[in-house]
Coordinates of C-alpha atoms in Angstrom, one line a residue:
Chain A
M26 CA 20.6 -64.4 3.5
D27 CA 23.0 -65.7 6.1
K28 CA 23.6 -69.3 7.0
K29 CA 21.4 -69.3 10.2
I30 CA 18.5 -67.9 8.4
K31 CA 18.8 -70.3 5.6
Q32 CA 19.0 -73.2 8.2
K33 CA 15.8 -71.9 10.1
F34 CA 14.0 -71.6 6.8
S35 CA 14.8 -75.2 6.0
E36 CA 13.5 -76.4 9.5
V37 CA 10.3 -74.5 9.1
E38 CA 9.8 -75.8 5.6
A39 CA 10.3 -79.5 6.9
E40 CA 8.0 -78.9 9.9
I41 CA 4.9 -77.3 8.4
G42 CA 5.6 -77.2 4.6
L43 CA 5.3 -74.0 2.7
T44 CA 3.3 -72.9 -0.3
P45 CA 5.3 -70.9 -3.0
F46 CA 3.5 -67.8 -1.8
L47 CA 4.7 -68.2 1.8
R48 CA 8.1 -69.0 0.7
A49 CA 8.2 -65.8 -1.3
L50 CA 6.7 -63.8 1.6
L51 CA 9.3 -65.0 4.0
L52 CA 12.3 -64.5 1.8
T53 CA 11.6 -61.3 -0.2
D54 CA 13.5 -58.1 0.1
G55 CA 10.7 -56.2 -1.5
S56 CA 7.3 -55.0 -0.3
I57 CA 5.0 -57.6 1.3
T58 CA 1.9 -55.4 0.3
T59 CA 2.8 -55.7 -3.4
L60 CA 3.2 -59.5 -3.1
L61 CA 0.0 -60.0 -1.3
E62 CA -1.8 -57.9 -4.1
A63 CA -0.2 -59.9 -6.8
F64 CA -1.0 -63.3 -5.0
T65 CA -4.6 -62.6 -4.2
N66 CA -5.4 -60.2 -7.1
R67 CA -7.2 -58.0 -4.4
E68 CA -6.4 -54.6 -3.0
V69 CA -4.6 -55.0 0.4
K70 CA -6.0 -52.9 3.1
V71 CA -4.4 -52.0 6.4
A72 CA -6.2 -51.7 9.7
G73 CA -4.2 -50.2 12.5
L74 CA -4.7 -51.8 16.0
K75 CA -2.4 -49.9 18.2
Q76 CA 0.1 -47.3 17.9
K77 CA 2.2 -45.6 20.6
T78 CA 5.5 -44.0 21.4
I79 CA 7.7 -46.2 23.6
S80 CA 11.2 -46.1 25.1
S81 CA 13.3 -48.8 23.2
G82 CA 14.6 -50.8 26.2
N83 CA 17.7 -52.9 25.9
E84 CA 16.9 -55.6 23.5
L85 CA 15.4 -53.3 20.7
A86 CA 18.3 -50.9 21.4
V87 CA 20.8 -53.6 20.3
E88 CA 18.8 -54.7 17.3
L89 CA 18.4 -51.0 16.2
N90 CA 21.7 -49.8 17.1
I91 CA 20.5 -47.0 19.3
N92 CA 20.6 -45.9 23.0
P93 CA 18.2 -47.7 25.3
D94 CA 16.2 -44.5 26.0
E95 CA 15.6 -43.6 22.4
E96 CA 12.1 -43.0 21.2
L97 CA 10.4 -45.6 19.2
N98 CA 7.0 -45.7 17.2
E99 CA 5.4 -48.9 17.9
R100 CA 2.7 -49.9 15.5
E101 CA 0.5 -53.0 15.1
V102 CA -1.6 -53.6 11.9
I103 CA -3.4 -56.2 10.2
L104 CA -3.1 -56.5 6.3
S105 CA -6.3 -57.9 4.8
A106 CA -6.6 -58.9 1.2
G107 CA -10.4 -58.2 0.3
D108 CA -11.9 -58.9 3.7
V109 CA -9.6 -61.7 4.6
P110 CA -6.8 -60.9 7.1
V111 CA -3.6 -62.5 5.9
V112 CA -0.8 -60.7 7.8
Y113 CA -0.3 -59.3 11.2
A114 CA 2.7 -57.0 11.5
K115 CA 4.4 -55.2 14.3
S116 CA 7.0 -52.5 13.6
Y117 CA 9.4 -50.4 15.7
A118 CA 10.5 -47.2 13.8
V119 CA 13.3 -45.0 15.1
I120 CA 11.6 -41.8 15.3
S121 CA 14.7 -39.6 15.1
R122 CA 15.7 -41.4 12.0
L123 CA 12.6 -40.7 10.0
G124 CA 12.4 -37.8 7.7
G125 CA 9.5 -35.3 8.2
D126 CA 7.2 -36.4 5.3
A127 CA 7.7 -40.3 6.1
R128 CA 7.2 -39.6 9.8
N129 CA 3.8 -38.3 9.2
D130 CA 2.9 -41.2 7.0
I131 CA 4.0 -43.7 9.6
L132 CA 2.1 -42.0 12.3
K133 CA -1.1 -42.6 10.3
T134 CA -1.2 -46.4 10.7
D135 CA -3.5 -46.9 7.7
V136 CA -0.6 -46.6 5.1
P137 CA 1.4 -49.8 4.5
I138 CA 5.2 -49.4 5.2
G139 CA 6.1 -50.5 1.6
K140 CA 4.0 -47.8 0.2
I141 CA 5.3 -45.1 2.3
L142 CA 9.0 -46.1 1.4
R143 CA 8.0 -46.0 -2.3
R144 CA 6.0 -42.9 -1.8
H145 CA 9.0 -40.9 -0.6
K146 CA 11.4 -42.7 -2.8
L147 CA 13.4 -43.9 0.3
E148 CA 16.4 -45.8 -0.6
T149 CA 16.8 -48.8 1.6
H150 CA 18.3 -52.3 2.2
R151 CA 16.3 -55.0 4.0
E152 CA 18.0 -57.7 6.2
I153 CA 16.1 -60.7 7.4
R154 CA 16.9 -61.3 11.1
E155 CA 14.7 -64.2 12.0
I156 CA 12.4 -66.9 10.5
G157 CA 10.5 -69.3 12.7
L158 CA 7.2 -70.6 14.3
K159 CA 5.6 -69.1 17.4
H160 CA 2.6 -69.8 19.7
D161 CA 0.6 -66.6 20.1
D162 CA -3.2 -66.8 21.0
K163 CA -4.0 -63.3 20.1
I164 CA -2.5 -63.4 16.6
A165 CA -3.9 -66.9 15.8
G166 CA -7.3 -65.4 16.8
I167 CA -6.7 -62.5 14.3
L168 CA -5.5 -64.7 11.4
N169 CA -8.1 -67.3 11.9
L170 CA -5.5 -70.0 12.6
N171 CA -6.2 -73.1 14.8
N172 CA -2.7 -74.3 15.3
D173 CA -0.2 -72.8 17.5
K174 CA 2.8 -72.7 15.0
I175 CA 2.4 -69.3 13.4
L176 CA 4.8 -68.6 10.7
F177 CA 6.6 -65.4 11.4
R178 CA 9.8 -63.5 10.3
S179 CA 11.6 -60.3 11.4
Y180 CA 13.8 -57.9 9.5
V181 CA 15.3 -54.5 9.6
I182 CA 15.1 -51.8 7.1
I183 CA 18.3 -50.0 6.8
Q184 CA 19.0 -46.6 5.6
K185 CA 22.2 -44.7 5.8
N186 CA 23.7 -47.7 7.2
V187 CA 21.6 -47.7 10.2
P188 CA 18.4 -49.6 11.0
L189 CA 15.4 -47.3 10.4
M190 CA 12.8 -49.8 11.7
K191 CA 12.4 -53.5 12.7
I192 CA 9.4 -55.4 11.4
E193 CA 7.9 -58.5 12.6
E194 CA 5.3 -60.2 10.2
Y195 CA 3.0 -63.2 11.1
F196 CA 1.6 -65.0 8.2
G197 CA -2.0 -66.5 7.8
R198 CA -3.2 -68.9 5.1
I199 CA -1.7 -67.7 1.8
Chain B
M10 CA 3.3 -47.3 -9.0
D11 CA 2.0 -44.7 -11.4
K12 CA -1.2 -44.6 -13.3
K13 CA 0.2 -45.2 -16.6
I14 CA 2.0 -48.6 -15.4
K15 CA -1.2 -49.6 -13.6
Q16 CA -3.1 -49.1 -16.8
K17 CA -0.7 -51.1 -18.7
F18 CA -0.6 -53.9 -16.1
S19 CA -4.4 -54.2 -16.5
E20 CA -4.1 -54.2 -20.4
V21 CA -1.7 -57.0 -20.3
E22 CA -3.6 -59.0 -17.8
A23 CA -6.9 -58.7 -19.9
E24 CA -5.0 -59.7 -23.0
I25 CA -3.0 -62.9 -22.0
G26 CA -4.0 -63.5 -18.2
L27 CA -1.4 -63.7 -15.7
T28 CA -0.5 -66.4 -13.1
P29 CA -0.1 -65.0 -9.5
F30 CA 3.6 -65.8 -9.9
L31 CA 3.8 -63.5 -13.0
R32 CA 1.7 -60.7 -11.4
A33 CA 4.3 -60.8 -8.5
L34 CA 7.4 -60.7 -10.8
L35 CA 5.9 -57.8 -12.8
L36 CA 4.9 -55.7 -9.7
T37 CA 7.7 -56.4 -7.0
D38 CA 10.2 -53.9 -6.0
G39 CA 12.5 -56.8 -4.5
S40 CA 14.9 -59.3 -6.0
I41 CA 13.5 -61.4 -8.8
T42 CA 16.0 -64.2 -8.1
T43 CA 14.5 -64.4 -4.6
L44 CA 11.1 -64.7 -6.0
L45 CA 11.9 -67.2 -8.7
E46 CA 13.7 -69.5 -6.2
A47 CA 10.6 -69.2 -3.7
F48 CA 8.1 -70.1 -6.5
T49 CA 10.1 -73.0 -8.0
N50 CA 12.1 -74.2 -5.0
R51 CA 15.0 -74.6 -7.0
E52 CA 18.3 -72.6 -7.1
V53 CA 18.3 -70.0 -9.7
K54 CA 21.5 -70.0 -12.0
V55 CA 22.5 -67.0 -14.1
A56 CA 24.1 -67.6 -17.5
G57 CA 25.8 -64.7 -19.0
L58 CA 25.0 -64.3 -22.9
K59 CA 26.9 -61.1 -23.7
Q60 CA 28.7 -58.4 -21.8
K61 CA 30.3 -55.2 -23.2
T62 CA 31.0 -51.6 -22.7
I63 CA 28.9 -49.3 -24.9
S64 CA 28.3 -45.7 -25.3
S65 CA 24.9 -44.7 -24.0
G66 CA 23.3 -42.8 -26.8
N67 CA 20.5 -40.5 -26.6
E68 CA 17.5 -42.7 -25.5
L69 CA 19.4 -44.4 -22.6
A70 CA 21.0 -41.2 -21.7
V71 CA 17.5 -39.5 -21.0
E72 CA 16.3 -42.7 -19.0
L73 CA 19.5 -42.8 -17.0
N74 CA 20.0 -39.0 -16.5
I75 CA 23.6 -39.1 -17.9
N76 CA 25.3 -37.6 -21.0
P77 CA 25.0 -39.3 -24.2
D78 CA 28.5 -40.2 -24.3
E79 CA 28.6 -41.9 -21.0
E80 CA 29.9 -45.5 -20.6
L81 CA 27.4 -48.2 -19.9
N82 CA 28.1 -51.9 -19.2
E83 CA 25.3 -53.8 -21.2
R84 CA 24.7 -57.4 -19.9
E85 CA 22.6 -60.1 -21.2
V86 CA 21.7 -63.1 -18.9
I87 CA 19.4 -66.0 -18.7
L88 CA 18.1 -66.9 -15.3
S89 CA 17.2 -70.6 -15.0
A90 CA 15.4 -72.6 -12.3
G91 CA 17.0 -75.9 -12.1
D92 CA 17.6 -76.3 -15.9
V93 CA 14.5 -74.4 -17.1
P94 CA 15.1 -70.9 -18.6
V95 CA 12.6 -68.7 -17.0
V96 CA 13.8 -65.1 -17.3
Y97 CA 15.8 -63.3 -19.9
A98 CA 17.3 -60.0 -18.7
K99 CA 19.2 -57.1 -20.3
S100 CA 20.8 -54.5 -18.1
Y101 CA 22.5 -51.2 -18.6
A102 CA 24.7 -50.0 -15.7
V103 CA 26.3 -46.6 -15.4
I104 CA 29.8 -47.6 -14.9
S105 CA 30.9 -44.3 -13.1
R106 CA 28.2 -44.7 -10.6
L107 CA 29.2 -48.2 -9.4
G108 CA 31.3 -48.6 -6.4
G109 CA 34.5 -50.6 -6.9
D110 CA 33.3 -53.8 -5.2
A111 CA 29.8 -53.9 -6.9
R112 CA 31.5 -53.0 -10.3
N113 CA 33.8 -56.0 -10.1
D114 CA 30.8 -58.2 -9.4
I115 CA 28.7 -56.8 -12.2
L116 CA 31.6 -57.3 -14.7
K117 CA 31.3 -61.0 -13.9
T118 CA 28.0 -61.9 -15.5
D119 CA 27.3 -65.0 -13.4
V120 CA 26.1 -63.1 -10.3
P121 CA 22.3 -61.9 -10.2
I122 CA 21.9 -58.3 -9.9
G123 CA 19.7 -58.8 -6.8
K124 CA 22.5 -60.8 -5.1
I125 CA 25.1 -58.2 -6.0
L126 CA 23.0 -55.4 -4.4
R127 CA 22.3 -57.6 -1.1
R128 CA 26.0 -58.6 -0.8
H129 CA 27.3 -55.1 -0.9
K130 CA 24.3 -53.8 1.2
L131 CA 23.5 -51.2 -1.3
E132 CA 20.6 -48.9 -0.4
T133 CA 18.4 -48.5 -3.4
H134 CA 14.9 -47.9 -4.7
R135 CA 13.3 -49.5 -7.7
E136 CA 10.9 -47.7 -10.2
I137 CA 8.9 -49.5 -12.7
R138 CA 9.1 -47.7 -16.1
E139 CA 7.2 -50.0 -18.5
I140 CA 5.1 -53.1 -18.6
G141 CA 4.0 -54.8 -21.8
L142 CA 4.2 -57.5 -24.5
K143 CA 6.7 -57.7 -27.2
H144 CA 7.6 -59.7 -30.2
D145 CA 11.0 -60.9 -30.2
D146 CA 12.2 -64.2 -32.0
K147 CA 15.5 -64.5 -30.1
I148 CA 13.9 -64.3 -26.8
A149 CA 11.1 -66.6 -27.5
G150 CA 13.7 -69.1 -28.6
I151 CA 15.5 -68.7 -25.5
L152 CA 12.4 -69.1 -23.2
N153 CA 10.8 -71.8 -25.3
L154 CA 7.8 -69.7 -26.0
N155 CA 5.7 -70.2 -29.2
N156 CA 3.7 -67.1 -29.1
D157 CA 5.1 -63.8 -30.0
K158 CA 3.6 -61.9 -27.0
I159 CA 6.4 -62.0 -24.6
L160 CA 5.8 -60.5 -21.2
F161 CA 8.3 -58.0 -20.1
R162 CA 9.0 -55.1 -17.8
S163 CA 11.6 -52.5 -17.4
Y164 CA 12.7 -50.7 -14.2
V165 CA 15.4 -48.4 -12.9
I166 CA 17.5 -49.0 -9.7
I167 CA 18.1 -45.8 -8.1
Q168 CA 20.9 -44.8 -5.8
K169 CA 21.7 -41.5 -4.2
N170 CA 18.8 -39.9 -6.2
V171 CA 20.1 -41.0 -9.6
P172 CA 19.6 -44.1 -11.8
L173 CA 22.3 -46.7 -11.3
M174 CA 21.2 -49.1 -13.9
K175 CA 18.1 -50.0 -16.1
I176 CA 16.9 -53.5 -16.4
E177 CA 14.5 -55.2 -18.9
E178 CA 13.1 -58.6 -17.9
Y179 CA 11.3 -61.0 -20.1
F180 CA 9.4 -63.8 -18.5
G181 CA 8.9 -67.3 -19.6
R182 CA 6.2 -69.7 -18.3
I183 CA 6.0 -69.4 -14.5

């Protein structure tokens, strides 16, 4: 974890306090679904909210190391433990970098990314890019949060030395 | 996670009960050091107990997909959170499969495996091979456990479709 991320983590912790569970979810380089299942002792289900193909645009092109006109799969999902929504996640996958089998799984929004990577034994490396607090009415509504300081992080999943996807995760009460 | 591992996990949970922290440590495919730091809010330090080059022998050769006369780096370490020993870990790394930089880091026992993988941006996949309870007087002593049912798991770290190392982890009170 680089210095900037460590600093942001400390600032967030000082501002809102973090449970050990939230600390783990923010910092882990492993599957979020696995951790949520361990913490809650419930099966985690994924509900797809939206899925579409978009052109990356400049900002994502820089983050994903692609051309601005490259096609991305944009996906919004809610992870629920039992019936409780705990994480809202948004991902941008570089379609041309996805192998055929993994591509099919990702285009079906009901399979968590971590399970897709494991199922296809994809060898990857995760790099946290951002940790912070955000105001977002839609996400607050989904996660049943009253306050406007929604805890989030973003990271990239790297394969063959280039980003395969960027994921933003917003955390509810865990 | 395959069916056999899931079954073993349920048996262990039924026999000794597991905290959410232990469940996460048993099931994660991410760095254990990161999770321990998140759970305890302390820096995790590694103390090397032993390190030597061994010939793999038949059993490890099968698990690591190598010839029985291939050289392994065997390493025993204690991970402590603050001053409390929390995990005892034993690893077997296939020396010929380690890149030069990672090899140097692994030969210094004081750097946790997870940090080495991250530092060198190694793209890997982890596969849990075993979960269970074991009797071991030496490890019980190290982890300050009275009982003889020490919780453990083993997994392999896979890179370029072949095992890079096998790791056994024994868990204290977390």
